[in-house]
JSON list of C-alpha atoms in Angstrom, two decimals:
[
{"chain": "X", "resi": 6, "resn": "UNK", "atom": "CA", "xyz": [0.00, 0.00, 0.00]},
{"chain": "X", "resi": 7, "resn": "UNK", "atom": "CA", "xyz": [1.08, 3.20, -0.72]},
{"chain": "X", "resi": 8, "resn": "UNK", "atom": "CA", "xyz": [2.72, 5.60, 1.97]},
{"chain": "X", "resi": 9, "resn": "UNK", "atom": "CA", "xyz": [1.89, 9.57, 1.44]},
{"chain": "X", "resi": 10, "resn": "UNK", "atom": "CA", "xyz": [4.30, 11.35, 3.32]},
{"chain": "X", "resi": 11, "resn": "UNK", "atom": "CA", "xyz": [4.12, 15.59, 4.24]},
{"chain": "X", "resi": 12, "resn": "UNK", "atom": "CA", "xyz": [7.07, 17.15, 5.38]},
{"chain": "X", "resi": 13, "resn": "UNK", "atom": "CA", "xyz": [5.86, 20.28, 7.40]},
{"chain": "X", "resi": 14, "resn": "UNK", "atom": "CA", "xyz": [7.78, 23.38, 8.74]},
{"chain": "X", "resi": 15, "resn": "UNK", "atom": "CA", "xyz": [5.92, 23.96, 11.89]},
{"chain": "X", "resi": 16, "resn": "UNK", "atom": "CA", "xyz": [5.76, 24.70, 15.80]},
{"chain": "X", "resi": 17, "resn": "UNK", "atom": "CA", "xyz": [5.28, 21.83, 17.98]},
{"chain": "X", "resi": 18, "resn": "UNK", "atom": "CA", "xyz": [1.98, 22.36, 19.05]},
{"chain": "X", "resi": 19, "resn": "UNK", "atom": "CA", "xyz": [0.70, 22.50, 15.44]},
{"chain": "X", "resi": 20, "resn": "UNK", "atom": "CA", "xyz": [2.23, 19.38, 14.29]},
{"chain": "X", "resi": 21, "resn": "UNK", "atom": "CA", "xyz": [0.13, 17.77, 16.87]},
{"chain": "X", "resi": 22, "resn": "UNK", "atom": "CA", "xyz": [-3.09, 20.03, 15.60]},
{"chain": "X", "resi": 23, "resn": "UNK", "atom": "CA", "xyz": [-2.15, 18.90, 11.62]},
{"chain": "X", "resi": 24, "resn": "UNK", "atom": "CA", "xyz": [-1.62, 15.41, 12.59]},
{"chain": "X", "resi": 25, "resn": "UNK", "atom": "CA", "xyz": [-5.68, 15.05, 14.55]},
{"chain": "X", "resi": 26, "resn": "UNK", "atom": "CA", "xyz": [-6.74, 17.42, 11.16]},
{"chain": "X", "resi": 27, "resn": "UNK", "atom": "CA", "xyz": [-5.54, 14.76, 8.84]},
{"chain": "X", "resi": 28, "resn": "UNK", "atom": "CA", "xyz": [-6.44, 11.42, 11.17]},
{"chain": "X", "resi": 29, "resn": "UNK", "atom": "CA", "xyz": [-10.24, 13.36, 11.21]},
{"chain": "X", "resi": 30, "resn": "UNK", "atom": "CA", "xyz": [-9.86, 14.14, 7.38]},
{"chain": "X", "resi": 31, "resn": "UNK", "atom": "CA", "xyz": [-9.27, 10.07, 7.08]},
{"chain": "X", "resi": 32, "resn": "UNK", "atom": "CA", "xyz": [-12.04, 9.02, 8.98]},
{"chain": "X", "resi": 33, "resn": "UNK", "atom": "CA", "xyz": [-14.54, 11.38, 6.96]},
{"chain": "X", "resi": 34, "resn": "UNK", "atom": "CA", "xyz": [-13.29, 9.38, 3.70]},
{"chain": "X", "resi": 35, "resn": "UNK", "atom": "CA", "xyz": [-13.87, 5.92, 5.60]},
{"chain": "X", "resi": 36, "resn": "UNK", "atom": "CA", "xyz": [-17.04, 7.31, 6.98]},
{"chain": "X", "resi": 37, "resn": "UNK", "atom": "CA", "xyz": [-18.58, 8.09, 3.47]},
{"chain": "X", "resi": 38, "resn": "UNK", "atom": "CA", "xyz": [-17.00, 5.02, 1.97]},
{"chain": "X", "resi": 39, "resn": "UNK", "atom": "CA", "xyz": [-14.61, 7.16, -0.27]},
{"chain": "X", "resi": 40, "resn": "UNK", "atom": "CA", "xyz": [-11.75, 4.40, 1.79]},
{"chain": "X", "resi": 41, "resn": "UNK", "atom": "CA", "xyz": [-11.73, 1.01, 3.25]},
{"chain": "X", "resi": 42, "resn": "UNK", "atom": "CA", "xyz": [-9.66, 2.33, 6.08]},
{"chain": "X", "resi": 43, "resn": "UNK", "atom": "CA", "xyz": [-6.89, 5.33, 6.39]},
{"chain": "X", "resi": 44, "resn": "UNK", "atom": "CA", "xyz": [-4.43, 5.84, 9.35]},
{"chain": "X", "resi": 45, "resn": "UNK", "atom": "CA", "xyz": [-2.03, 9.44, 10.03]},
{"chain": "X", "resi": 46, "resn": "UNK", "atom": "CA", "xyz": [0.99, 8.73, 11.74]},
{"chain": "X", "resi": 47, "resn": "UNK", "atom": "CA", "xyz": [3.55, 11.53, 13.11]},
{"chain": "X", "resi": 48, "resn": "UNK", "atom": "CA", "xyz": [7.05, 10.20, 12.32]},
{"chain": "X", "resi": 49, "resn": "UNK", "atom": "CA", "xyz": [8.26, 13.18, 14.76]},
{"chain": "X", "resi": 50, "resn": "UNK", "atom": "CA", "xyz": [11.24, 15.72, 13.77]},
{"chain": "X", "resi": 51, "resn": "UNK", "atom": "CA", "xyz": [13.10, 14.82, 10.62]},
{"chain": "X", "resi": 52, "resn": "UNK", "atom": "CA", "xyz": [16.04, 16.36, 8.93]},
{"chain": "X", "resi": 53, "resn": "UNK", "atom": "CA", "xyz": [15.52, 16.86, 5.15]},
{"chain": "X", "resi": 54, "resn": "UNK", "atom": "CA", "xyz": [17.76, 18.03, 2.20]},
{"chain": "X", "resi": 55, "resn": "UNK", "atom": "CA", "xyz": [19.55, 21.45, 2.64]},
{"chain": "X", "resi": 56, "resn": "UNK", "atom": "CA", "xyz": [17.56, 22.84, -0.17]},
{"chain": "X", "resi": 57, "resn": "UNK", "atom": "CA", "xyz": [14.42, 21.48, 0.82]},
{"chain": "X", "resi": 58, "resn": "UNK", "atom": "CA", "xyz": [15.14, 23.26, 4.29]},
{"chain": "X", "resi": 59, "resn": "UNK", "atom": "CA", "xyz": [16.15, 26.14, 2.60]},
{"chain": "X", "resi": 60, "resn": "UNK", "atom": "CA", "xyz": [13.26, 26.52, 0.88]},
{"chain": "X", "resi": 61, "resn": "UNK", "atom": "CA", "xyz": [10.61, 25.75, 3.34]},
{"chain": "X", "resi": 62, "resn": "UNK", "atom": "CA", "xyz": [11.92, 28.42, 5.64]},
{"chain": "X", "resi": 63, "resn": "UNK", "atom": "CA", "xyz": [12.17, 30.94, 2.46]},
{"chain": "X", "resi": 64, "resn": "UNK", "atom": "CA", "xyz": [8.35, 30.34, 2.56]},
{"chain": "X", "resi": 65, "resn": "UNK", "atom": "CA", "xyz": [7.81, 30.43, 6.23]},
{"chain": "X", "resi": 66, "resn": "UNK", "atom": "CA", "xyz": [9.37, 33.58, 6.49]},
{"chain": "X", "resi": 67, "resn": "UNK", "atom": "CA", "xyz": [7.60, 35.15, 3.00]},
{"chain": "X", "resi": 68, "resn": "UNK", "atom": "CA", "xyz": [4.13, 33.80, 3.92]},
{"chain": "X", "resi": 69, "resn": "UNK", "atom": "CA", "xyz": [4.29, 34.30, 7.81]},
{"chain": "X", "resi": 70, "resn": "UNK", "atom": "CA", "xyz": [6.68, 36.97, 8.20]},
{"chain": "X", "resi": 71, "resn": "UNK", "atom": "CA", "xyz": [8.78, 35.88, 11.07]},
{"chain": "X", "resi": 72, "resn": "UNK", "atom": "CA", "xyz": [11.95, 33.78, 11.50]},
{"chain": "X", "resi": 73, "resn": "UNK", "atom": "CA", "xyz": [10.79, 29.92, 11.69]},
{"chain": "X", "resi": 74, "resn": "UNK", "atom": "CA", "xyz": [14.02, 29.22, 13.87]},
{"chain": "X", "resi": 75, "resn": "UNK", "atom": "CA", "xyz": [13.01, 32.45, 16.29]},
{"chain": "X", "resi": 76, "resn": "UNK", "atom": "CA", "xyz": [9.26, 30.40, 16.32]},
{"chain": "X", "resi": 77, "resn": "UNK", "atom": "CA", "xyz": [10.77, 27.03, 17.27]},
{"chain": "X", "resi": 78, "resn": "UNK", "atom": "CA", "xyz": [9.44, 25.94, 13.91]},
{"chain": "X", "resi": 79, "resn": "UNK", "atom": "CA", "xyz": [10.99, 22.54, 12.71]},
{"chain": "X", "resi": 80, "resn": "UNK", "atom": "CA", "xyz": [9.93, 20.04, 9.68]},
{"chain": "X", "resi": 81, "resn": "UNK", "atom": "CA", "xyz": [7.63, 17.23, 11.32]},
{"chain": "X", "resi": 82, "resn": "UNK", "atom": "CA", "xyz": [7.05, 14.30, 9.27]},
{"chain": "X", "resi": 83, "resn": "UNK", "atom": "CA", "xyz": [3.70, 12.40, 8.90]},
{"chain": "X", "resi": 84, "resn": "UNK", "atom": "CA", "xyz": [2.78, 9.22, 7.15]},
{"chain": "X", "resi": 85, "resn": "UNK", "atom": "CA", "xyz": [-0.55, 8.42, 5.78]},
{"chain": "X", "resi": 86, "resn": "UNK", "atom": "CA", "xyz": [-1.82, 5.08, 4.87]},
{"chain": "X", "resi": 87, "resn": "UNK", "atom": "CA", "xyz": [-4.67, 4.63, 3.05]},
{"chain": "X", "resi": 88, "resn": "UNK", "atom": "CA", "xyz": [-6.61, 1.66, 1.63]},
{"chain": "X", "resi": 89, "resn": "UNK", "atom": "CA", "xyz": [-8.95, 1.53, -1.14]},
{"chain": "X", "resi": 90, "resn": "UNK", "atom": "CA", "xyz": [-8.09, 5.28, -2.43]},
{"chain": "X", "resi": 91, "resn": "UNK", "atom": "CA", "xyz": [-8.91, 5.20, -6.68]},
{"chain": "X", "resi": 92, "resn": "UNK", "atom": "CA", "xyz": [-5.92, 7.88, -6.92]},
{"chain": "X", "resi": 93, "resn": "UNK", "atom": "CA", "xyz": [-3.31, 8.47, -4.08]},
{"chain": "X", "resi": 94, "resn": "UNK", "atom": "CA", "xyz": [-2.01, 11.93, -5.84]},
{"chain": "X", "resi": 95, "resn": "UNK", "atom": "CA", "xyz": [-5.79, 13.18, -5.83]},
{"chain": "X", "resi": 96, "resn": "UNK", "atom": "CA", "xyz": [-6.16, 11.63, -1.86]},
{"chain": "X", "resi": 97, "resn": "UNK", "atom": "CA", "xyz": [-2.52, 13.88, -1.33]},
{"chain": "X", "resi": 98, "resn": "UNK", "atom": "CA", "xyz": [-4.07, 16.80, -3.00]},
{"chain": "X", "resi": 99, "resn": "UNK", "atom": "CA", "xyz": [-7.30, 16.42, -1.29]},
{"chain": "X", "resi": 100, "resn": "UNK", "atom": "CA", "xyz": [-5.69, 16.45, 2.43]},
{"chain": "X", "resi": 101, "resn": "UNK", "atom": "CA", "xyz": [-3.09, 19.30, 1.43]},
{"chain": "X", "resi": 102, "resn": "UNK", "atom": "CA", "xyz": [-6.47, 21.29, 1.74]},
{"chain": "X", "resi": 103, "resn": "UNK", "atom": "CA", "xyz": [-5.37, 21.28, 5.44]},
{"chain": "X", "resi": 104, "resn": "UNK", "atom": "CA", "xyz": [-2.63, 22.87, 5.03]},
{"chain": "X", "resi": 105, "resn": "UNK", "atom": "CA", "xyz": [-3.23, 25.60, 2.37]},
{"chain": "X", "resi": 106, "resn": "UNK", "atom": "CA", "xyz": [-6.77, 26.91, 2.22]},
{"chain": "X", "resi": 107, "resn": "UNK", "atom": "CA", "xyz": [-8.95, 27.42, -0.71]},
{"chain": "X", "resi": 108, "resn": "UNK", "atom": "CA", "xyz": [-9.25, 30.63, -2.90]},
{"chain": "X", "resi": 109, "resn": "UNK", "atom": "CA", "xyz": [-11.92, 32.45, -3.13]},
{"chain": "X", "resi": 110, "resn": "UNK", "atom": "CA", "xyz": [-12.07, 33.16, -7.07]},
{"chain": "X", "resi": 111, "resn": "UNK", "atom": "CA", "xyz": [-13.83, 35.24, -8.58]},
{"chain": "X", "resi": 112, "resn": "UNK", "atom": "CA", "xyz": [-16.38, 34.36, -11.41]},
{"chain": "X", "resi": 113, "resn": "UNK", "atom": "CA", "xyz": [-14.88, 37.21, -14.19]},
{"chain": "X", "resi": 114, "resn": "UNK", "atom": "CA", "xyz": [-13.15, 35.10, -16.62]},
{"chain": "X", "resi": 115, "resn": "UNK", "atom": "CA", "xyz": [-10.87, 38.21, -17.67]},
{"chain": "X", "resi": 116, "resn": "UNK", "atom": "CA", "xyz": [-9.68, 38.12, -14.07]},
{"chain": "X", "resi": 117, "resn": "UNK", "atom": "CA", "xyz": [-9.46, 34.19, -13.78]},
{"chain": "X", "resi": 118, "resn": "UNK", "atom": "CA", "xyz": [-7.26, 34.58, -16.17]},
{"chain": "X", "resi": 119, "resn": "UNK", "atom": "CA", "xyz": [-4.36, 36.29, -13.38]},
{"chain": "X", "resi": 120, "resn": "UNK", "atom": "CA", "xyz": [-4.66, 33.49, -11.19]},
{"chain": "X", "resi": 121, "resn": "UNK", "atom": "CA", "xyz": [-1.81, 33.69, -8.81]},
{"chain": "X", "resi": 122, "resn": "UNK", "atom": "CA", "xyz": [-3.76, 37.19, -8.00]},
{"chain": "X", "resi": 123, "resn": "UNK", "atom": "CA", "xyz": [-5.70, 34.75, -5.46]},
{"chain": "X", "resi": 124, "resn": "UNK", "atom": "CA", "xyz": [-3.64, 32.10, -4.35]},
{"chain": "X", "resi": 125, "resn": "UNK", "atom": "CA", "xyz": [-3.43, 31.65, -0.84]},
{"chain": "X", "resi": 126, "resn": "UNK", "atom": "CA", "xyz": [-0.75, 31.14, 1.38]},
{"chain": "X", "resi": 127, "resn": "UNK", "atom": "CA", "xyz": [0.04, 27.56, 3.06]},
{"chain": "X", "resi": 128, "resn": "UNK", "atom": "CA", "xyz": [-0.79, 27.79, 7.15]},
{"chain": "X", "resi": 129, "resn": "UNK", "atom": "CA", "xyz": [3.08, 26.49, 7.40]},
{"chain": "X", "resi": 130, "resn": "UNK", "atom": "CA", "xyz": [4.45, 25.18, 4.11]},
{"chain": "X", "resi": 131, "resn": "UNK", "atom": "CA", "xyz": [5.01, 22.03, 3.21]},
{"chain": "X", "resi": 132, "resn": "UNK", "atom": "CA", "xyz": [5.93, 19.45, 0.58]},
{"chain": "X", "resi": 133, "resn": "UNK", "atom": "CA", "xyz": [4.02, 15.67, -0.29]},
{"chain": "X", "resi": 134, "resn": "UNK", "atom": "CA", "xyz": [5.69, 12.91, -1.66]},
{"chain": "X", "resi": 135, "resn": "UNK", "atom": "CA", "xyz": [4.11, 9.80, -2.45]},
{"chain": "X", "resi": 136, "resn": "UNK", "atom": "CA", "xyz": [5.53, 6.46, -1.46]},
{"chain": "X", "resi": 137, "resn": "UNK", "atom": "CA", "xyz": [5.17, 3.07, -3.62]}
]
């Protein structure tokens, strides 16, 4: 079974606050039979790649204007395991939702057309990787 796995610069006390957001997200999709059965694991602190690191704080910094080390902020790990999922990247994309909210866009199609206008920033940024 496939393993998707969310690297996430954060604060102690919201890794714990992500990792009961995606274990409820999970039990939704069991609940309405979109899975057989889905599990979110915290793996803890983990040390990634220089530029991965490098780049997650760029963002923390950029999105929530203060220094991630100066907020205790460090790259917590969780592991989700999911059976009976039709597509693990759309079940990846589906719980990144917790991390990055949705845009409100508007319905002009002249303005659609500048998207990044409306992109939101994540809550604490983050990269997905999916295991097989």
């Amino acid at each position: 079974m496939p393993t998707i796995r969310f690297d996430v610069l954060c604060p102690p006390p919201a890794a714990a606050e992500i990792g009961l957001a995606f274990q409820r997200a999970l039990d939704i999709l069991v609940k309405r039979g979109r899975l057989a059965s889905g599990s979110a694991r915290s793996e803890g602190i983990v040390l990634v790649d220089a530029p991965v690191a490098a780049q997650l704080a760029s963002t923390y910094e950029q999105d929530r204007g203060s220094d991630p080390d100066e907020d205790g902020a460090q790259v917590h790990r969780f592991a989700i395991q999911a059976e009976g999922a039709a597509s693990y990247n759309s079940l990846a994309m589906g719980l990144s939702r917790i991390l990055t909210p949705k845009a409100e866009l508007p319905r002009d199609p002249v303005l659609l057309e500048q998207q990044d206008r409306f992109e939101e920033a994540a809550i604490y940024p983050w990269t997905v990787e999916v295991l097989r």
